[in-house]
Tab-separated table of C-alpha atoms and ligand atoms in Angstrom:
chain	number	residue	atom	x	y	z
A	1	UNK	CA	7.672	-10.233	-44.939
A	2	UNK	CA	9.972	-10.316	-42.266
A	3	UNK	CA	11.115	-7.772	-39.536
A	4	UNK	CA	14.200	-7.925	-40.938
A	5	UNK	CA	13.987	-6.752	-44.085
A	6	UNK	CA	12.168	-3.812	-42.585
A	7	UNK	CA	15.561	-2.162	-40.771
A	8	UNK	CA	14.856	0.842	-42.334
A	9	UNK	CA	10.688	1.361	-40.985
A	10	UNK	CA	10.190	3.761	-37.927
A	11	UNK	CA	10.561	1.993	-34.966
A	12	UNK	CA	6.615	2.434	-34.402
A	13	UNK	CA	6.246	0.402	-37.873
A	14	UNK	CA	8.367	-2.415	-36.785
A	15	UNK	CA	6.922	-3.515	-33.522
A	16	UNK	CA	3.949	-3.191	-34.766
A	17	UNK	CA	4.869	-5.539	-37.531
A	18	UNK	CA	6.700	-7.843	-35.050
A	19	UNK	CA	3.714	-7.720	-32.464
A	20	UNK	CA	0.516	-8.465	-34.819
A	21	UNK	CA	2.621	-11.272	-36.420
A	22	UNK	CA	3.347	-12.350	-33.128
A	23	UNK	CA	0.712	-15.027	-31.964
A	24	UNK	CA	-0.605	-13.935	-29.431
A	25	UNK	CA	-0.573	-10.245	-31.052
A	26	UNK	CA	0.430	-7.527	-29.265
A	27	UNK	CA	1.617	-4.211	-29.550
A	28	UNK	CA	3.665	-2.201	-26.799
A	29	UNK	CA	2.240	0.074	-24.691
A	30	UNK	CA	4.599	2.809	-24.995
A	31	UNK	CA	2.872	3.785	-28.474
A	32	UNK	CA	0.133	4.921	-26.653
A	33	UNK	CA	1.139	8.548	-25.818
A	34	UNK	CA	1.031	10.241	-29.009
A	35	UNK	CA	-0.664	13.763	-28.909
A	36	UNK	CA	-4.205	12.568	-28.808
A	37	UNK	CA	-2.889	9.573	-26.102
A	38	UNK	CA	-1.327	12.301	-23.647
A	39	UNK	CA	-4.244	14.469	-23.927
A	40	UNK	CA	-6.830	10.992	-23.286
A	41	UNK	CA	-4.205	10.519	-20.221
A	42	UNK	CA	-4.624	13.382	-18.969
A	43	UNK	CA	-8.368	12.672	-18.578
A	44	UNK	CA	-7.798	9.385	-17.242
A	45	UNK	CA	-5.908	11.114	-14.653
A	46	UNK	CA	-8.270	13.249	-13.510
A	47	UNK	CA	-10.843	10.625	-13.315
A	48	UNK	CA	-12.813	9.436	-10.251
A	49	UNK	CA	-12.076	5.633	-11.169
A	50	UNK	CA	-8.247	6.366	-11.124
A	51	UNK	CA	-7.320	6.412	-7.544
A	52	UNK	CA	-3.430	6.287	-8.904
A	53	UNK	CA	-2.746	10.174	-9.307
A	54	UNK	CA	-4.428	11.091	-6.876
A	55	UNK	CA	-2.977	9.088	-4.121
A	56	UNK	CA	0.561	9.411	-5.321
A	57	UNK	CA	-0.523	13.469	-5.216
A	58	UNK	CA	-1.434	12.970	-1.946
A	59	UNK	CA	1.635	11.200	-0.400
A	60	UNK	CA	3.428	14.026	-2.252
A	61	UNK	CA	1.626	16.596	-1.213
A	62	UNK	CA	1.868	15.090	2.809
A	63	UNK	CA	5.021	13.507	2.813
A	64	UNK	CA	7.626	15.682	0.475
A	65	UNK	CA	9.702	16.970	3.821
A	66	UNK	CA	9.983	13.473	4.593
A	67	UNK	CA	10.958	12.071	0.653
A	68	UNK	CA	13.540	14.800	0.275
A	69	UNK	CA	15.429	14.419	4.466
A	70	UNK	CA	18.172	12.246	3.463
A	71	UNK	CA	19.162	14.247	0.262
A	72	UNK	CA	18.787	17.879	2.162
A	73	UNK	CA	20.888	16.314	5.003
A	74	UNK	CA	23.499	15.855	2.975
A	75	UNK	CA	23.773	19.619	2.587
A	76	UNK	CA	25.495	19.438	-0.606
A	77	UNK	CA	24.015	20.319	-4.440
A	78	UNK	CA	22.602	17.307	-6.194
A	79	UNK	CA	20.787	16.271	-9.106
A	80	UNK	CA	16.914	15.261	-9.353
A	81	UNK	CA	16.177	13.235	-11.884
A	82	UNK	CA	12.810	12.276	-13.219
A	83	UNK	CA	12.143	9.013	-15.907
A	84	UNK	CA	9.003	9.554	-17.746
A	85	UNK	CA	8.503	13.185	-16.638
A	86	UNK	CA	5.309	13.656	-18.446
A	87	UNK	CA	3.599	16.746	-17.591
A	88	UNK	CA	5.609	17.076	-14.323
A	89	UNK	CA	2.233	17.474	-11.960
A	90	UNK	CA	3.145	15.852	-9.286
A	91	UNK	CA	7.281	16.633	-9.675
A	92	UNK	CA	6.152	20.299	-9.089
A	93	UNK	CA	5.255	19.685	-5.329
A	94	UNK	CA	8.999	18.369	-4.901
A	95	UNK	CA	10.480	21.294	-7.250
A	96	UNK	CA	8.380	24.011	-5.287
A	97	UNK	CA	9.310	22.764	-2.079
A	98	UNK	CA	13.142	22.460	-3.055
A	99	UNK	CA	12.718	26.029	-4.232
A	100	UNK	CA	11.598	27.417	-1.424
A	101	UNK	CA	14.009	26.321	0.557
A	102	UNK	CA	17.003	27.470	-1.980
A	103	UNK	CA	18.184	23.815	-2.407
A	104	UNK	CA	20.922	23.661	-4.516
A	105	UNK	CA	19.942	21.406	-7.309
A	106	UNK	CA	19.454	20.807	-11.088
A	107	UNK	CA	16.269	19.017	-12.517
A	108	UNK	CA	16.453	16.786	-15.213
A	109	UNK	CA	13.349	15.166	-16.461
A	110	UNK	CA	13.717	12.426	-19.036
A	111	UNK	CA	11.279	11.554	-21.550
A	112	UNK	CA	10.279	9.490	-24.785
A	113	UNK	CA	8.170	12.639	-25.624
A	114	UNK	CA	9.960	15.580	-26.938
A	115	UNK	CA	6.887	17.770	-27.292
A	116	UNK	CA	6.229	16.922	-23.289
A	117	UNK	CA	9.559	17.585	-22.127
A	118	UNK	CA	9.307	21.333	-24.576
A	119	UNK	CA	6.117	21.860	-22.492
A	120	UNK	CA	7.440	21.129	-19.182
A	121	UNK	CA	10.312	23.007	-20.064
A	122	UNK	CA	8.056	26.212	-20.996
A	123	UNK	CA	6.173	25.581	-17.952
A	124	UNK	CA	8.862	25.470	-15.414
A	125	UNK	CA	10.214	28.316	-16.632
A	126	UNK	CA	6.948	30.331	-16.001
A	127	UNK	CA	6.579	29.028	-12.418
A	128	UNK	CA	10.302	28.321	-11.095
A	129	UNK	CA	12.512	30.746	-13.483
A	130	UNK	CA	15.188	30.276	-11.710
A	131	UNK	CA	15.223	26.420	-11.671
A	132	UNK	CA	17.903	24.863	-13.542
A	133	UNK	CA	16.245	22.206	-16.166
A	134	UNK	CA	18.383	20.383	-18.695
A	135	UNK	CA	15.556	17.697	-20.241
A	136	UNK	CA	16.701	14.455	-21.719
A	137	UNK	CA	14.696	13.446	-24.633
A	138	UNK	CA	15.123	9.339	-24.569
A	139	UNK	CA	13.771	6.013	-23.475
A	140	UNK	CA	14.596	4.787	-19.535
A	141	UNK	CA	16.766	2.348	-20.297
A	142	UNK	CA	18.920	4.630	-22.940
A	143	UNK	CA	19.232	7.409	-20.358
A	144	UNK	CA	20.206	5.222	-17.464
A	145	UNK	CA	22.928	3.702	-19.780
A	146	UNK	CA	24.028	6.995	-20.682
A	147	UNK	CA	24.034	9.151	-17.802
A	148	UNK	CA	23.817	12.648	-18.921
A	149	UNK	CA	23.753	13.800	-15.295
A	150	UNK	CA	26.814	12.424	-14.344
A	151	UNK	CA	28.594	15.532	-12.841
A	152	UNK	CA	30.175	13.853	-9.344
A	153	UNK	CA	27.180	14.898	-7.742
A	154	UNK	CA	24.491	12.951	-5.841
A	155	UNK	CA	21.294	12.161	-7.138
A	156	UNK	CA	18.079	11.385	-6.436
A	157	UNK	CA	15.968	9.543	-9.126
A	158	UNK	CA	12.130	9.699	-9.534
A	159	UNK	CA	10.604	6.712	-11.420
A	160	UNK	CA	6.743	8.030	-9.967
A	161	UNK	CA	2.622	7.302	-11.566
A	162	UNK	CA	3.797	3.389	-10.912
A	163	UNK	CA	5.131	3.252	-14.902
A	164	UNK	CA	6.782	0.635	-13.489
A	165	UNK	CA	4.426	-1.618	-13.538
A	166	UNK	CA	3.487	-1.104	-17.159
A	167	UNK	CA	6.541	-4.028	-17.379
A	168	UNK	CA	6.007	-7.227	-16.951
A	169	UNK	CA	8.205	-8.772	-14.152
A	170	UNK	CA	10.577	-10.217	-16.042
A	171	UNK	CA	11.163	-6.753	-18.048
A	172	UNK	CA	10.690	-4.873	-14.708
A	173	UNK	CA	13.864	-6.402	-13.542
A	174	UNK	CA	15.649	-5.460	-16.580
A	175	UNK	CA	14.726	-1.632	-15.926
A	176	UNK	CA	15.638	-1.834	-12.593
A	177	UNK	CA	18.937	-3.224	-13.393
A	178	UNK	CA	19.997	-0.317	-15.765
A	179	UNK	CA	18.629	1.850	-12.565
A	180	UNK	CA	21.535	0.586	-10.965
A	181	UNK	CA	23.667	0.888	-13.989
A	182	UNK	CA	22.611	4.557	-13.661
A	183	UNK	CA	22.937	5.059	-9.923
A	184	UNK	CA	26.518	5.088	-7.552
A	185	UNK	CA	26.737	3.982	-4.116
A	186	UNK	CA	24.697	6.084	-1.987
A	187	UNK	CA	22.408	7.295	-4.722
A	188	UNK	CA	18.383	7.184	-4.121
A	189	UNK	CA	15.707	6.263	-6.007
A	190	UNK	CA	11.930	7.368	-5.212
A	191	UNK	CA	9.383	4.423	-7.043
A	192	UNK	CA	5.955	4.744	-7.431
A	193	UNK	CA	4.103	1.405	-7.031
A	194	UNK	CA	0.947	0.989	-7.377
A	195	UNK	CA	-0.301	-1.706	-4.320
A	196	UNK	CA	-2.508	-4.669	-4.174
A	197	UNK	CA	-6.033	-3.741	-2.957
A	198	UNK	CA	-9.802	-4.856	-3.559
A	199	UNK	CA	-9.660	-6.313	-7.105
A	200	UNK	CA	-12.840	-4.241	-8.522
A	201	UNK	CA	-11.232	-1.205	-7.557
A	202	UNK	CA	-8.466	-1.976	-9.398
A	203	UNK	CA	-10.405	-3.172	-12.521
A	204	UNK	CA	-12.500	-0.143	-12.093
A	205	UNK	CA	-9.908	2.019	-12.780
A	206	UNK	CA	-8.813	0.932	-16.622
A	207	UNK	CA	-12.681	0.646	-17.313
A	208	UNK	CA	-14.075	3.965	-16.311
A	209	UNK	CA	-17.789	4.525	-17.045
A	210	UNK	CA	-17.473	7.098	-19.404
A	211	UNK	CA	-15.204	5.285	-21.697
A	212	UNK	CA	-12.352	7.093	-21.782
A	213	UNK	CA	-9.845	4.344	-21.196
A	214	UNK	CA	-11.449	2.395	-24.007
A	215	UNK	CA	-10.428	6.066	-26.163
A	216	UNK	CA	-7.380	5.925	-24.909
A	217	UNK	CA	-6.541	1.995	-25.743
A	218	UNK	CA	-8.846	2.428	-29.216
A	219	UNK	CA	-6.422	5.136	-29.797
A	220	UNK	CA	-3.603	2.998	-30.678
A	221	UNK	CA	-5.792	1.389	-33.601
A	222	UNK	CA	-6.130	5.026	-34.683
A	223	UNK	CA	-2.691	6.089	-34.651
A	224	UNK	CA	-1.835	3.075	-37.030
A	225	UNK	CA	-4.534	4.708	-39.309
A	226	UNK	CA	-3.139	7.934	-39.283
A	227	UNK	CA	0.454	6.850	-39.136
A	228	UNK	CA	1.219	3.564	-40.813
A	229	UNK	CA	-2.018	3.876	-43.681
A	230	UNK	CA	-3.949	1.069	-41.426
A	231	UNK	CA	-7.566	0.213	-41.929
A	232	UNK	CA	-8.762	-0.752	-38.809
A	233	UNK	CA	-12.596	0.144	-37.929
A	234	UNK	CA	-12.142	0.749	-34.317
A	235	UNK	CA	-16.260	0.189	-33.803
A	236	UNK	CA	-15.082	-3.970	-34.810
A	237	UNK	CA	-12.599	-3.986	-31.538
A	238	UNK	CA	-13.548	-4.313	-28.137
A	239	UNK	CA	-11.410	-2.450	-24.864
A	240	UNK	CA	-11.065	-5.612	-22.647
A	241	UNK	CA	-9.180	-5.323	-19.299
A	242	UNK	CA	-9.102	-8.069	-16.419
A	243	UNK	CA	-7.532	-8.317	-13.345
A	244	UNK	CA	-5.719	-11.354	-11.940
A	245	UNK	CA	-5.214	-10.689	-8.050
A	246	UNK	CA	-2.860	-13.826	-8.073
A	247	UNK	CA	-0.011	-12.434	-9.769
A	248	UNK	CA	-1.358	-8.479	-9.485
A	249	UNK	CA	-1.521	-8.159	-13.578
A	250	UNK	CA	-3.997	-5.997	-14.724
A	251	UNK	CA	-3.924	-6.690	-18.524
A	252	UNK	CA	-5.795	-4.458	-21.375
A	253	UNK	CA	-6.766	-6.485	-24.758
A	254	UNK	CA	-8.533	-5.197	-27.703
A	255	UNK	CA	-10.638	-8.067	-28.745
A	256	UNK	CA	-11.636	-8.320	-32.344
A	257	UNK	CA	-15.433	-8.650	-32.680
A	258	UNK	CA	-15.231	-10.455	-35.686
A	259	UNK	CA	-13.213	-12.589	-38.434
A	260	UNK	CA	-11.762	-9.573	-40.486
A	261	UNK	CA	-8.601	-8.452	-42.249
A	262	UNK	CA	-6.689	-5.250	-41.827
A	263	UNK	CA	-4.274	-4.075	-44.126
A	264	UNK	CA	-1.417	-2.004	-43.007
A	265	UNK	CA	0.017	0.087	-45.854
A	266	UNK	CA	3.426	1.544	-44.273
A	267	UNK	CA	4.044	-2.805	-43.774
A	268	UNK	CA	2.659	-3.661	-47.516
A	269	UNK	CA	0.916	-6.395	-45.454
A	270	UNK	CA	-2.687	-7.828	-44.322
A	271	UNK	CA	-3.210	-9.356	-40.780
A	272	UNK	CA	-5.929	-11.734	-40.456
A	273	UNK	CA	-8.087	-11.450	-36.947
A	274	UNK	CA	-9.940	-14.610	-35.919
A	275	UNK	CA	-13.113	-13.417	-34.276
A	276	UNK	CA	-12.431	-12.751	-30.430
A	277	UNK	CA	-8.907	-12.689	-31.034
A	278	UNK	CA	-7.739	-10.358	-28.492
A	279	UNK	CA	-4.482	-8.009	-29.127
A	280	UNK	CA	-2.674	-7.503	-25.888
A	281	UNK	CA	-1.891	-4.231	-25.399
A	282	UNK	CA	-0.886	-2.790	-21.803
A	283	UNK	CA	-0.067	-4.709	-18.924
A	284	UNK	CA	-0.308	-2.701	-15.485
A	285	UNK	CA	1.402	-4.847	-12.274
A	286	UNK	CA	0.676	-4.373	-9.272
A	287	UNK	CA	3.252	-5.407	-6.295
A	288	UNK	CA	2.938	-5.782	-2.504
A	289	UNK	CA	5.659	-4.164	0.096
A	290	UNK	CA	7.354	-7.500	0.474
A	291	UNK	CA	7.582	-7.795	-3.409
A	292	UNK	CA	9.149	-4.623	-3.375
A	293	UNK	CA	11.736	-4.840	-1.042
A	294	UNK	CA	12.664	-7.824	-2.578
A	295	UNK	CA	12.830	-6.270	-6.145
A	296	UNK	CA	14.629	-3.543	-4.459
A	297	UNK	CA	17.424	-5.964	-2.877
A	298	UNK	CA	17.555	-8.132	-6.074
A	299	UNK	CA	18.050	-4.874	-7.824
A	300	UNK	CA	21.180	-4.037	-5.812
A	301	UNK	CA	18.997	-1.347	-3.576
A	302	UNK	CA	17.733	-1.110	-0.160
A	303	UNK	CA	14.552	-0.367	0.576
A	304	UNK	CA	14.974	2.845	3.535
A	305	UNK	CA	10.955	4.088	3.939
A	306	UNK	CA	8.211	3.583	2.272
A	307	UNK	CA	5.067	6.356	1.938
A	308	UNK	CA	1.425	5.144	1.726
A	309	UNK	CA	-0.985	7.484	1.230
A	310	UNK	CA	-4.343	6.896	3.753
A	311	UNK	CA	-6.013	3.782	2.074
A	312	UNK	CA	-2.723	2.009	1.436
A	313	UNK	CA	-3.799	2.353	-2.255
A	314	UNK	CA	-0.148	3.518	-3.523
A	315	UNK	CA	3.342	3.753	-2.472
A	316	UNK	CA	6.382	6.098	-3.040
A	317	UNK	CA	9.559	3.738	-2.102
A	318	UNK	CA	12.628	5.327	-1.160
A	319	UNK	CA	15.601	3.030	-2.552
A	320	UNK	CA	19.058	3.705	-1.768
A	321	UNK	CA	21.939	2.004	-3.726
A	322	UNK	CA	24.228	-0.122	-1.770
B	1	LIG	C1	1.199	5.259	-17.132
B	1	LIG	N1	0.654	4.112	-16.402
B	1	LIG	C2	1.174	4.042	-15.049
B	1	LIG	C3	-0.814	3.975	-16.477
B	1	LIG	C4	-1.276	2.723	-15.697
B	1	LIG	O1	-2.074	2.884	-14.781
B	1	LIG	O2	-0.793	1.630	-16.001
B	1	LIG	C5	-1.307	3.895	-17.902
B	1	LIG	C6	-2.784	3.664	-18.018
B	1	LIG	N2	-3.359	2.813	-18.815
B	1	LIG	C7	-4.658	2.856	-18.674
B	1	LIG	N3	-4.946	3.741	-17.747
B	1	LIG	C8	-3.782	4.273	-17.326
């Protein structure tokens, strides 16, 4: 069967269709965060393996006067945009700070979720009522084409947690190209990278002790039971992540632990795994501050400061578009 005579499947059925016929398999990441994946994030966040939040929290928490000087300075209301808003955390430290001060401003947090953004919503509302939110319920790249915002006003775009580097290079560059699509002269952008360091620390981090990364990868296998009629018996697949400190890829496979067949209902089709076949499943870069001031000046951005948090584990990156 091929992908195209499947127009009409969810989009969740056809890349899974095009990525386990694809050799090697893979499916994208992005399917992780259903409702069981966002709660098994949340865990991951808070665990003591990964240093990610935490750092980015910190730089936040130590650095926000700094982040936000240019935009105050321009003494004028703007717009703060957020892709991938998720649960908004970390966005919270900005928004409180802006409130306090009475910045004039409206929030709008984009996200694939529509459940997270009616959360965040509800949530804001409790703790900043008089914040104005509009949410955007889409992918990156659709929003930045689209431009919702666009009201004449300057903006300020957060791209934070280093979900940038859930893209390979090569698709990196893409997003960052609709970023400047979505941006005007003068605009900035605040990226979260996450940065080169001691490769077990890194590898440490997508393969906690407890297991809860492998739950959150072997979670994927489940939602294709629950949603696509798929038999996979997530004991037969291994959570396999490595770490390449040459190129900064930190790649998650499930490996299949032995010759078996799955059959996928939703597709009317069988996929044959060889055994050790790995399915790659999440790839999660990690960049250097040359690499990303030359992303940034490839990208048609200049890179104006960039905030480390104490180990030089992660880095916020103001851009500005020139
Ligand atoms: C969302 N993203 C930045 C996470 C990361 O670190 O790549 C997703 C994740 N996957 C496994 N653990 C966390």
């Amino acid at each position: 069967m091929s992908a195209k005579k499947n127009l009409d499947l969810g989009s969740f059925a056809q890349d899974v269709l095009i990525g386990l016929s694809s050799k090697p398999k893979s499916i994208p990441s992005k399917y992780f965060y259903d409702a069981t994946g966002d709660k098994l994030f949340q865990q991951i966040m808070a665990m003591p393996e990964y240093y990610l939040t935490r750092k980015e929290f910190e730089i936040l928490e130590n650095q926000h006067k700094s982040i936000l000087k240019k935009i105050l300075s321009k003494n004028e209301p703007f717009n703060l945009v957020e892709l991938g808003a998720g649960d908004g955390l970390k966005t919270k430290i900005l928004l409180r700070y802006l409130d306090v001060i009475g910045a004039d401003f409206t929030y709008f947090p984009i996200d694939f979720s529509g459940t997270v953004l009616e959360e965040l919503k509800g949530s804001l509302a409790e703790e900043l009522p008089n914040l104005p939110v509009k949410p955007i319920e889409d992918t990156y790249r659709g929003s930045l084409l689209k431009r919702e915002w666009e009201n004449g006003k300057p903006s300020l775009i957060l791209f934070l947690g280093g979900n940038i580097g859930n893209f390979p290079l090569k698709e990196a560059r893409d997003v960052l190209d609709h970023l400047r699509l979505g941006t005007v002269f003068g605009d900035e952008v605040l990226l979260g990278f996450d940065l080169k360091k001691n490769p077990q620390t890194i590898l440490d981090a997508y393969h906690d002790k407890e297991g809860i990364t492998r739950e959150f990868n072997l979670n994927l296998l489940k939602r294709m039971n629950r949603e696509l009629g798929a038999n996979f018996d997530v004991e037969e697949f291994m959570h396999w992540p490595s770490y390449n400190p040459v190129n900064g890829e930190c790649r998650s496979h499930l490996v299949s632990l032995k010759k078996q067949k799955v059959d996928i209902t939703a597709l009317n089709q069988a996929f044959e795994f060889e055994a050790f076949e790995p399915i790659f499943i999440e790839i999660s870069k990690k960049y250097n501050l040359g690499e990303i001031k030359k992303l940034a000046r490839r990208s048609g951005f200049e890179l104006k400061e960039a905030f480390l948090d104490g180990e030089s584990f992660f880095a916020d990156v103001l851009w500005e578009r020139v």
